[in-house]
Amino acid sequence: MMITEILQKTITEPVEFEGIGIHSGEWNRIILYPAHENEGISFYIKGYKIPLSPEYVVNTFHSTDLGIGGTVIRTVEHLLAVFHLLGITNLVVEVLEGCEIPIIDGSGYYFYKKLKEKILIQGEEAEAYTVEEEITVRRDRSLVKALPAQELEVTYEGEFKYYNGKCRHTFRGNLKDIILARTFCFDHEIEMIKKKGLGKGGSLKNTLVLGKNGVYNQGGLRYREEPIRHKILDFIGDLYLLGKPVRGKFFSFKGGHSTNFELVKILHKKLVSV
Ligand code: 5EP
Ligand code: ZN
């Protein structure tokens, strides 16, 4: 992969978020701190430091979780998507209570809203990763593709039962297209998800619940293809596991955290081997 130069960014002052975790159901409190140039993004939990890197991914089932020595930080993807979209390259995330990033309203909006006016552009140039050759990942009935491009572009295509909206969307850099898209699940899946010990914090306050007869949430959808747009947000968050902004054209057909992570591992291997 080629490396393109842009400016590094951090935040002007610490920012705190708190709230329930979608999977743990516990209360979480995190503080984001500014970081120096070339420090990158890292997480601190219970005295451990976890640098943002695919090497620390310990789970991709229903969320992307980072871990070290048995200590895990769950559901980092929505916060990472916001960092990626805002171009934040240096920052420390300290987890003070709980072990999950708060889900808030299920989208990236609150992170975005609080961080966007606190962006500090730093003097040094940052590296961005540019995809240089076509990569395809296939797994079961999903497919994820990366193609060379100068800007980040992400197309997601899904096939959802009981969902009659358009099942395809392309993100071409307009943040407002995806930032409000909430996490989601289907009514018939909830029981199974809970049986697996997941979704303990799920409610209509943070999850778009879809069913045969439509949407359970009052107020309905925030976008016509809100689930598809949320999948794009997840993808952009997972790509940021590489630790640097990514330039390339991506296509995901029914992909999820595990196919995203497969792709990230391939991209990462190419990076460390050049
Ligand atoms: C799983 C949930 C609930 C509930 C009543 C009302 C509501 C939410 C997927 C794989 O965003 C994600 N990852 O980034 C993923 N989200 C989830 O897996 C997920 C379960 C819930 C709930 C509820 C219960 C009772 N009355 C999200 C990608 C979208
Ligand atoms: Zn998500």
mmCIF file of C-alpha atoms and ligand atoms in Angstrom:
data_model
loop_
_atom_site.group_PDB
_atom_site.id
_atom_site.type_symbol
_atom_site.label_atom_id
_atom_site.label_comp_id
_atom_site.label_asym_id
_atom_site.label_seq_id
_atom_site.Cartn_x
_atom_site.Cartn_y
_atom_site.Cartn_z
ATOM 1 C CA MET A 1 0.000 0.000 0.000
ATOM 2 C CA MET A 2 1.049 3.525 -0.786
ATOM 3 C CA ILE A 3 1.082 6.220 1.864
ATOM 4 C CA THR A 4 -0.407 9.701 1.256
ATOM 5 C CA GLU A 5 0.320 12.726 3.449
ATOM 6 C CA ILE A 6 -2.316 14.723 5.381
ATOM 7 C CA LEU A 7 -2.228 16.689 8.675
ATOM 8 C CA GLN A 8 -2.457 15.007 12.075
ATOM 9 C CA LYS A 9 -5.357 15.899 14.392
ATOM 10 C CA THR A 10 -6.219 15.593 18.075
ATOM 11 C CA ILE A 11 -8.760 17.319 20.368
ATOM 12 C CA THR A 12 -8.324 20.630 22.237
ATOM 13 C CA GLU A 13 -9.470 19.352 25.663
ATOM 14 C CA PRO A 14 -10.696 16.167 27.374
ATOM 15 C CA VAL A 15 -14.209 14.995 26.478
ATOM 16 C CA GLU A 16 -16.279 12.617 28.600
ATOM 17 C CA PHE A 17 -19.008 10.202 27.557
ATOM 18 C CA GLU A 18 -21.097 7.954 29.713
ATOM 19 C CA GLY A 19 -23.924 5.537 29.220
ATOM 20 C CA ILE A 20 -25.056 1.958 29.035
ATOM 21 C CA GLY A 21 -23.198 -0.628 26.955
ATOM 22 C CA ILE A 22 -25.295 -2.300 24.249
ATOM 23 C CA HIS A 23 -23.947 -5.785 24.977
ATOM 24 C CA SER A 24 -22.859 -5.704 28.643
ATOM 25 C CA GLY A 25 -25.871 -3.685 29.773
ATOM 26 C CA GLU A 26 -23.576 -2.011 32.311
ATOM 27 C CA TRP A 27 -22.895 1.660 32.923
ATOM 28 C CA ASN A 28 -19.704 2.928 31.280
ATOM 29 C CA ARG A 29 -17.709 6.102 31.586
ATOM 30 C CA ILE A 30 -14.901 7.046 29.209
ATOM 31 C CA ILE A 31 -12.730 10.142 28.864
ATOM 32 C CA LEU A 32 -10.961 11.077 25.640
ATOM 33 C CA TYR A 33 -7.712 13.006 26.076
ATOM 34 C CA PRO A 34 -5.651 14.953 23.554
ATOM 35 C CA ALA A 35 -2.437 13.195 22.489
ATOM 36 C CA HIS A 36 0.836 14.395 21.028
ATOM 37 C CA GLU A 37 1.823 14.256 17.397
ATOM 38 C CA ASN A 38 2.750 10.751 16.229
ATOM 39 C CA GLU A 39 1.220 9.177 19.372
ATOM 40 C CA GLY A 40 -1.661 7.585 17.485
ATOM 41 C CA ILE A 41 -4.834 6.318 19.116
ATOM 42 C CA SER A 42 -4.734 4.152 22.220
ATOM 43 C CA PHE A 43 -7.083 2.834 24.869
ATOM 44 C CA TYR A 44 -6.365 2.646 28.597
ATOM 45 C CA ILE A 45 -8.291 0.265 30.822
ATOM 46 C CA LYS A 46 -7.488 -1.031 34.329
ATOM 47 C CA GLY A 47 -3.859 -0.021 33.961
ATOM 48 C CA TYR A 48 -3.427 -1.665 30.559
ATOM 49 C CA LYS A 49 -2.628 0.199 27.369
ATOM 50 C CA ILE A 50 -4.150 -1.118 24.133
ATOM 51 C CA PRO A 51 -2.826 0.615 21.026
ATOM 52 C CA LEU A 52 -5.294 0.833 18.141
ATOM 53 C CA SER A 53 -4.224 -2.081 15.943
ATOM 54 C CA PRO A 54 -5.788 -5.222 14.449
ATOM 55 C CA GLU A 55 -3.411 -7.212 16.679
ATOM 56 C CA TYR A 56 -5.597 -6.492 19.713
ATOM 57 C CA VAL A 57 -8.956 -7.503 18.241
ATOM 58 C CA VAL A 58 -10.390 -10.300 20.394
ATOM 59 C CA ASN A 59 -13.979 -10.513 19.107
ATOM 60 C CA THR A 60 -15.958 -9.598 15.983
ATOM 61 C CA PHE A 61 -19.279 -11.284 16.781
ATOM 62 C CA HIS A 62 -21.980 -8.549 17.011
ATOM 63 C CA SER A 63 -19.314 -5.938 17.915
ATOM 64 C CA THR A 64 -15.603 -5.241 17.535
ATOM 65 C CA ASP A 65 -13.774 -5.696 20.824
ATOM 66 C CA LEU A 66 -10.151 -5.002 21.739
ATOM 67 C CA GLY A 67 -8.320 -6.857 24.460
ATOM 68 C CA ILE A 68 -5.040 -7.466 26.220
ATOM 69 C CA GLY A 69 -4.192 -9.973 28.962
ATOM 70 C CA GLY A 70 -7.838 -10.935 29.467
ATOM 71 C CA THR A 71 -9.037 -7.315 29.780
ATOM 72 C CA VAL A 72 -11.483 -6.337 27.044
ATOM 73 C CA ILE A 73 -12.969 -3.085 25.722
ATOM 74 C CA ARG A 74 -16.164 -3.889 23.904
ATOM 75 C CA THR A 75 -17.937 -2.200 20.989
ATOM 76 C CA VAL A 76 -15.295 0.252 19.820
ATOM 77 C CA GLU A 77 -16.576 0.468 16.217
ATOM 78 C CA HIS A 78 -18.945 3.453 16.386
ATOM 79 C CA LEU A 79 -16.434 5.631 18.252
ATOM 80 C CA LEU A 80 -13.687 4.555 15.832
ATOM 81 C CA ALA A 81 -15.916 5.458 12.872
ATOM 82 C CA VAL A 82 -16.262 8.994 14.259
ATOM 83 C CA PHE A 83 -12.472 9.289 14.744
ATOM 84 C CA HIS A 84 -11.963 8.062 11.178
ATOM 85 C CA LEU A 85 -14.582 10.433 9.738
ATOM 86 C CA LEU A 86 -13.180 13.422 11.663
ATOM 87 C CA GLY A 87 -9.592 12.527 10.797
ATOM 88 C CA ILE A 88 -8.532 12.305 14.478
ATOM 89 C CA THR A 89 -5.148 10.582 14.494
ATOM 90 C CA ASN A 90 -3.814 11.184 18.031
ATOM 91 C CA LEU A 91 -5.972 10.554 21.074
ATOM 92 C CA VAL A 92 -6.195 8.548 24.289
ATOM 93 C CA VAL A 93 -9.427 6.815 25.295
ATOM 94 C CA GLU A 94 -9.506 6.023 28.989
ATOM 95 C CA VAL A 95 -12.185 3.614 30.210
ATOM 96 C CA LEU A 96 -12.952 4.605 33.834
ATOM 97 C CA GLU A 97 -16.071 2.605 34.530
ATOM 98 C CA GLY A 98 -17.394 -0.534 32.822
ATOM 99 C CA CYS A 99 -15.681 -2.200 29.877
ATOM 100 C CA GLU A 100 -17.666 -1.040 26.875
ATOM 101 C CA ILE A 101 -17.928 2.128 24.805
ATOM 102 C CA PRO A 102 -21.339 3.688 25.666
ATOM 103 C CA ILE A 103 -23.922 3.054 22.953
ATOM 104 C CA ILE A 104 -25.769 6.371 23.619
ATOM 105 C CA ASP A 105 -28.410 6.510 20.869
ATOM 106 C CA GLY A 106 -26.879 3.664 18.818
ATOM 107 C CA SER A 107 -25.318 5.944 16.190
ATOM 108 C CA GLY A 108 -22.133 8.014 15.925
ATOM 109 C CA TYR A 109 -23.964 11.297 16.316
ATOM 110 C CA TYR A 110 -23.201 12.214 19.955
ATOM 111 C CA PHE A 111 -19.516 11.410 19.634
ATOM 112 C CA TYR A 112 -19.405 13.443 16.434
ATOM 113 C CA LYS A 113 -21.347 16.378 17.888
ATOM 114 C CA LYS A 114 -19.110 16.699 20.962
ATOM 115 C CA LEU A 115 -15.830 16.147 19.130
ATOM 116 C CA LYS A 116 -16.281 18.153 15.954
ATOM 117 C CA GLU A 117 -15.883 21.569 17.618
ATOM 118 C CA LYS A 118 -12.850 20.400 19.600
ATOM 119 C CA ILE A 119 -10.646 19.325 16.712
ATOM 120 C CA LEU A 120 -7.056 20.522 16.935
ATOM 121 C CA ILE A 121 -5.036 20.405 13.745
ATOM 122 C CA GLN A 122 -1.437 19.565 14.547
ATOM 123 C CA GLY A 123 1.651 20.685 12.677
ATOM 124 C CA GLU A 124 2.937 17.354 11.509
ATOM 125 C CA GLU A 125 1.845 15.472 8.484
ATOM 126 C CA ALA A 126 -0.116 12.258 8.978
ATOM 127 C CA GLU A 127 0.003 9.162 6.905
ATOM 128 C CA ALA A 128 -3.079 7.761 5.242
ATOM 129 C CA TYR A 129 -3.176 4.287 3.779
ATOM 130 C CA THR A 130 -4.116 3.958 0.155
ATOM 131 C CA VAL A 131 -5.242 0.638 -1.254
ATOM 132 C CA GLU A 132 -2.960 -0.223 -4.144
ATOM 133 C CA GLU A 133 -4.380 -3.449 -5.478
ATOM 134 C CA GLU A 134 -7.683 -5.237 -5.533
ATOM 135 C CA ILE A 135 -8.397 -7.429 -2.504
ATOM 136 C CA THR A 136 -11.414 -9.720 -2.132
ATOM 137 C CA VAL A 137 -12.584 -11.481 1.010
ATOM 138 C CA ARG A 138 -15.295 -14.124 0.779
ATOM 139 C CA ARG A 139 -16.903 -15.822 3.719
ATOM 140 C CA ASP A 140 -20.125 -17.818 3.678
ATOM 141 C CA ARG A 141 -22.580 -15.667 1.728
ATOM 142 C CA SER A 142 -20.741 -12.383 2.112
ATOM 143 C CA LEU A 143 -18.098 -10.653 0.073
ATOM 144 C CA VAL A 144 -15.922 -7.624 0.769
ATOM 145 C CA LYS A 145 -13.752 -5.942 -1.842
ATOM 146 C CA ALA A 146 -11.101 -3.198 -1.675
ATOM 147 C CA LEU A 147 -10.046 -1.246 -4.766
ATOM 148 C CA PRO A 148 -7.509 1.537 -5.314
ATOM 149 C CA ALA A 149 -8.914 5.097 -5.036
ATOM 150 C CA GLN A 150 -7.768 8.511 -3.813
ATOM 151 C CA GLU A 151 -10.719 9.029 -1.462
ATOM 152 C CA LEU A 152 -12.660 6.804 0.911
ATOM 153 C CA GLU A 153 -15.755 5.372 -0.730
ATOM 154 C CA VAL A 154 -17.866 2.610 0.811
ATOM 155 C CA THR A 155 -20.776 0.781 -0.805
ATOM 156 C CA TYR A 156 -22.845 -1.636 1.244
ATOM 157 C CA GLU A 157 -25.421 -3.981 -0.148
ATOM 158 C CA GLY A 158 -27.631 -6.132 2.059
ATOM 159 C CA GLU A 159 -30.492 -8.540 1.797
ATOM 160 C CA PHE A 160 -32.780 -8.042 4.747
ATOM 161 C CA LYS A 161 -35.917 -10.025 5.391
ATOM 162 C CA TYR A 162 -38.871 -7.838 6.383
ATOM 163 C CA TYR A 163 -37.188 -4.726 5.127
ATOM 164 C CA ASN A 164 -38.474 -3.257 1.911
ATOM 165 C CA GLY A 165 -36.297 -0.172 1.612
ATOM 166 C CA LYS A 166 -33.444 0.163 -0.841
ATOM 167 C CA CYS A 167 -30.772 -2.349 0.172
ATOM 168 C CA ARG A 168 -27.743 -0.520 -1.185
ATOM 169 C CA HIS A 169 -26.002 2.733 -0.342
ATOM 170 C CA THR A 170 -22.705 4.399 -1.236
ATOM 171 C CA PHE A 171 -20.850 6.701 1.152
ATOM 172 C CA ARG A 172 -18.689 9.235 -0.689
ATOM 173 C CA GLY A 173 -17.506 11.449 2.151
ATOM 174 C CA ASN A 174 -20.730 13.098 3.286
ATOM 175 C CA LEU A 175 -20.762 12.451 7.017
ATOM 176 C CA LYS A 176 -24.422 13.382 7.415
ATOM 177 C CA ASP A 177 -25.321 10.376 5.235
ATOM 178 C CA ILE A 178 -24.333 7.882 7.927
ATOM 179 C CA ILE A 179 -23.606 9.593 11.260
ATOM 180 C CA LEU A 180 -27.191 9.295 12.575
ATOM 181 C CA ALA A 181 -27.724 5.680 11.508
ATOM 182 C CA ARG A 182 -28.488 3.557 14.592
ATOM 183 C CA THR A 183 -27.502 0.020 15.378
ATOM 184 C CA PHE A 184 -30.319 -2.378 14.667
ATOM 185 C CA CYS A 185 -31.702 -5.844 15.047
ATOM 186 C CA PHE A 186 -34.739 -7.829 14.023
ATOM 187 C CA ASP A 187 -37.442 -8.635 16.581
ATOM 188 C CA HIS A 188 -37.136 -12.405 16.041
ATOM 189 C CA GLU A 189 -33.369 -12.242 16.764
ATOM 190 C CA ILE A 190 -33.590 -10.572 20.181
ATOM 191 C CA GLU A 191 -34.276 -13.755 22.129
ATOM 192 C CA MET A 192 -31.335 -15.566 20.512
ATOM 193 C CA ILE A 193 -28.986 -12.592 21.006
ATOM 194 C CA LYS A 194 -29.946 -12.377 24.696
ATOM 195 C CA LYS A 195 -29.445 -16.136 25.120
ATOM 196 C CA LYS A 196 -25.879 -15.632 23.951
ATOM 197 C CA GLY A 197 -25.434 -13.033 26.681
ATOM 198 C CA LEU A 198 -25.391 -10.130 24.205
ATOM 199 C CA GLY A 199 -27.629 -7.096 23.681
ATOM 200 C CA LYS A 200 -28.217 -6.773 27.453
ATOM 201 C CA GLY A 201 -28.335 -2.985 27.132
ATOM 202 C CA GLY A 202 -30.566 -3.008 24.049
ATOM 203 C CA SER A 203 -33.726 -0.913 24.061
ATOM 204 C CA LEU A 204 -35.721 1.231 21.674
ATOM 205 C CA LYS A 205 -33.656 4.195 22.947
ATOM 206 C CA ASN A 206 -30.507 2.834 21.307
ATOM 207 C CA THR A 207 -31.575 0.215 18.777
ATOM 208 C CA LEU A 208 -33.681 0.307 15.666
ATOM 209 C CA VAL A 209 -35.860 -2.785 15.996
ATOM 210 C CA LEU A 210 -37.283 -4.114 12.744
ATOM 211 C CA GLY A 211 -40.041 -6.659 12.278
ATOM 212 C CA LYS A 212 -42.497 -8.106 9.811
ATOM 213 C CA ASN A 213 -44.843 -5.178 10.283
ATOM 214 C CA GLY A 214 -42.220 -2.456 10.203
ATOM 215 C CA VAL A 215 -40.232 -0.472 12.760
ATOM 216 C CA TYR A 216 -41.017 -0.659 16.507
ATOM 217 C CA ASN A 217 -39.368 2.684 17.340
ATOM 218 C CA GLN A 218 -41.592 5.716 17.667
ATOM 219 C CA GLY A 219 -40.657 8.153 14.969
ATOM 220 C CA GLY A 220 -39.646 5.390 12.566
ATOM 221 C CA LEU A 221 -36.480 5.451 10.508
ATOM 222 C CA ARG A 222 -33.919 8.283 10.472
ATOM 223 C CA TYR A 223 -33.004 7.395 6.884
ATOM 224 C CA ARG A 224 -34.912 5.215 4.457
ATOM 225 C CA GLU A 225 -32.077 2.667 4.406
ATOM 226 C CA GLU A 226 -30.916 3.262 7.988
ATOM 227 C CA PRO A 227 -29.632 -0.315 8.621
ATOM 228 C CA ILE A 228 -27.550 -0.215 5.422
ATOM 229 C CA ARG A 229 -26.087 3.139 6.444
ATOM 230 C CA HIS A 230 -25.288 1.790 9.895
ATOM 231 C CA LYS A 231 -23.395 -1.085 8.261
ATOM 232 C CA ILE A 232 -21.309 1.547 6.432
ATOM 233 C CA LEU A 233 -20.605 3.298 9.761
ATOM 234 C CA ASP A 234 -19.480 -0.056 11.219
ATOM 235 C CA PHE A 235 -17.265 -0.670 8.182
ATOM 236 C CA ILE A 236 -15.571 2.732 8.481
ATOM 237 C CA GLY A 237 -15.008 2.105 12.205
ATOM 238 C CA ASP A 238 -13.528 -1.350 11.607
ATOM 239 C CA LEU A 239 -11.223 0.006 8.871
ATOM 240 C CA TYR A 240 -9.786 2.423 11.419
ATOM 241 C CA LEU A 241 -8.357 -0.560 13.319
ATOM 242 C CA LEU A 242 -5.461 0.048 10.944
ATOM 243 C CA GLY A 243 -4.792 3.166 13.022
ATOM 244 C CA LYS A 244 -4.526 5.552 10.064
ATOM 245 C CA PRO A 245 -7.129 7.042 7.714
ATOM 246 C CA VAL A 246 -7.742 4.817 4.701
ATOM 247 C CA ARG A 247 -8.135 5.836 1.062
ATOM 248 C CA GLY A 248 -9.776 3.303 -1.199
ATOM 249 C CA LYS A 249 -13.010 2.164 -2.739
ATOM 250 C CA PHE A 250 -14.747 -0.571 -0.763
ATOM 251 C CA PHE A 251 -17.675 -2.792 -1.559
ATOM 252 C CA SER A 252 -19.393 -4.996 0.993
ATOM 253 C CA PHE A 253 -22.113 -7.460 0.093
ATOM 254 C CA LYS A 254 -23.699 -8.680 3.319
ATOM 255 C CA GLY A 255 -20.443 -8.151 5.173
ATOM 256 C CA GLY A 256 -20.080 -7.647 8.919
ATOM 257 C CA HIS A 257 -17.434 -7.175 11.605
ATOM 258 C CA SER A 258 -15.763 -10.523 10.869
ATOM 259 C CA THR A 259 -15.391 -9.939 7.104
ATOM 260 C CA ASN A 260 -14.331 -6.350 7.808
ATOM 261 C CA PHE A 261 -11.680 -7.689 10.168
ATOM 262 C CA GLU A 262 -10.508 -10.296 7.613
ATOM 263 C CA LEU A 263 -9.978 -7.461 5.129
ATOM 264 C CA VAL A 264 -8.230 -5.301 7.741
ATOM 265 C CA LYS A 265 -5.805 -8.136 8.541
ATOM 266 C CA ILE A 266 -4.885 -8.460 4.853
ATOM 267 C CA LEU A 267 -4.385 -4.693 4.520
ATOM 268 C CA HIS A 268 -2.328 -4.657 7.734
ATOM 269 C CA LYS A 269 -0.062 -7.470 6.533
ATOM 270 C CA LYS A 270 0.602 -5.567 3.308
ATOM 271 C CA LEU A 271 1.470 -2.473 5.327
ATOM 272 C CA VAL A 272 3.945 -4.080 7.660
ATOM 273 C CA SER A 273 5.582 -5.978 4.839
ATOM 274 C CA VAL A 274 6.397 -2.928 2.637
HETATM 275 C C1 5EP B 1 -27.574 -6.647 18.705
HETATM 276 C C2 5EP B 1 -30.400 -5.170 20.558
HETATM 277 C C3 5EP B 1 -32.635 -4.865 21.749
HETATM 278 C C4 5EP B 1 -34.982 -4.523 22.831
HETATM 279 C C5 5EP B 1 -37.475 -4.181 23.925
HETATM 280 C C6 5EP B 1 -37.026 -3.319 22.935
HETATM 281 C C7 5EP B 1 -35.785 -3.480 22.398
HETATM 282 C C8 5EP B 1 -28.672 -4.173 19.188
HETATM 283 C C9 5EP B 1 -24.981 -5.116 14.122
HETATM 284 C C10 5EP B 1 -23.378 -6.859 13.388
HETATM 285 O O1 5EP B 1 -24.117 -2.352 15.272
HETATM 286 C C11 5EP B 1 -23.635 -3.436 15.391
HETATM 287 N N1 5EP B 1 -22.296 -3.539 15.482
HETATM 288 O O2 5EP B 1 -21.529 -2.458 15.397
HETATM 289 C C12 5EP B 1 -24.428 -4.736 15.474
HETATM 290 N N2 5EP B 1 -25.468 -4.625 16.431
HETATM 291 C C13 5EP B 1 -25.912 -5.692 17.155
HETATM 292 O O3 5EP B 1 -25.390 -6.790 17.018
HETATM 293 C C14 5EP B 1 -27.035 -5.529 18.086
HETATM 294 C C15 5EP B 1 -28.667 -6.518 19.536
HETATM 295 C C16 5EP B 1 -29.227 -5.288 19.769
HETATM 296 C C17 5EP B 1 -31.428 -5.033 21.131
HETATM 297 C C18 5EP B 1 -33.713 -4.693 22.243
HETATM 298 C C19 5EP B 1 -35.428 -5.377 23.793
HETATM 299 C C20 5EP B 1 -36.674 -5.208 24.330
HETATM 300 N N3 5EP B 1 -38.736 -3.992 24.465
HETATM 301 C C21 5EP B 1 -27.588 -4.303 18.346
HETATM 302 C C22 5EP B 1 -23.892 -5.454 13.165
HETATM 303 C C23 5EP B 1 -25.895 -4.093 13.506
HETATM 304 ZN ZN ZN B 2 -22.713 -0.943 14.694
#
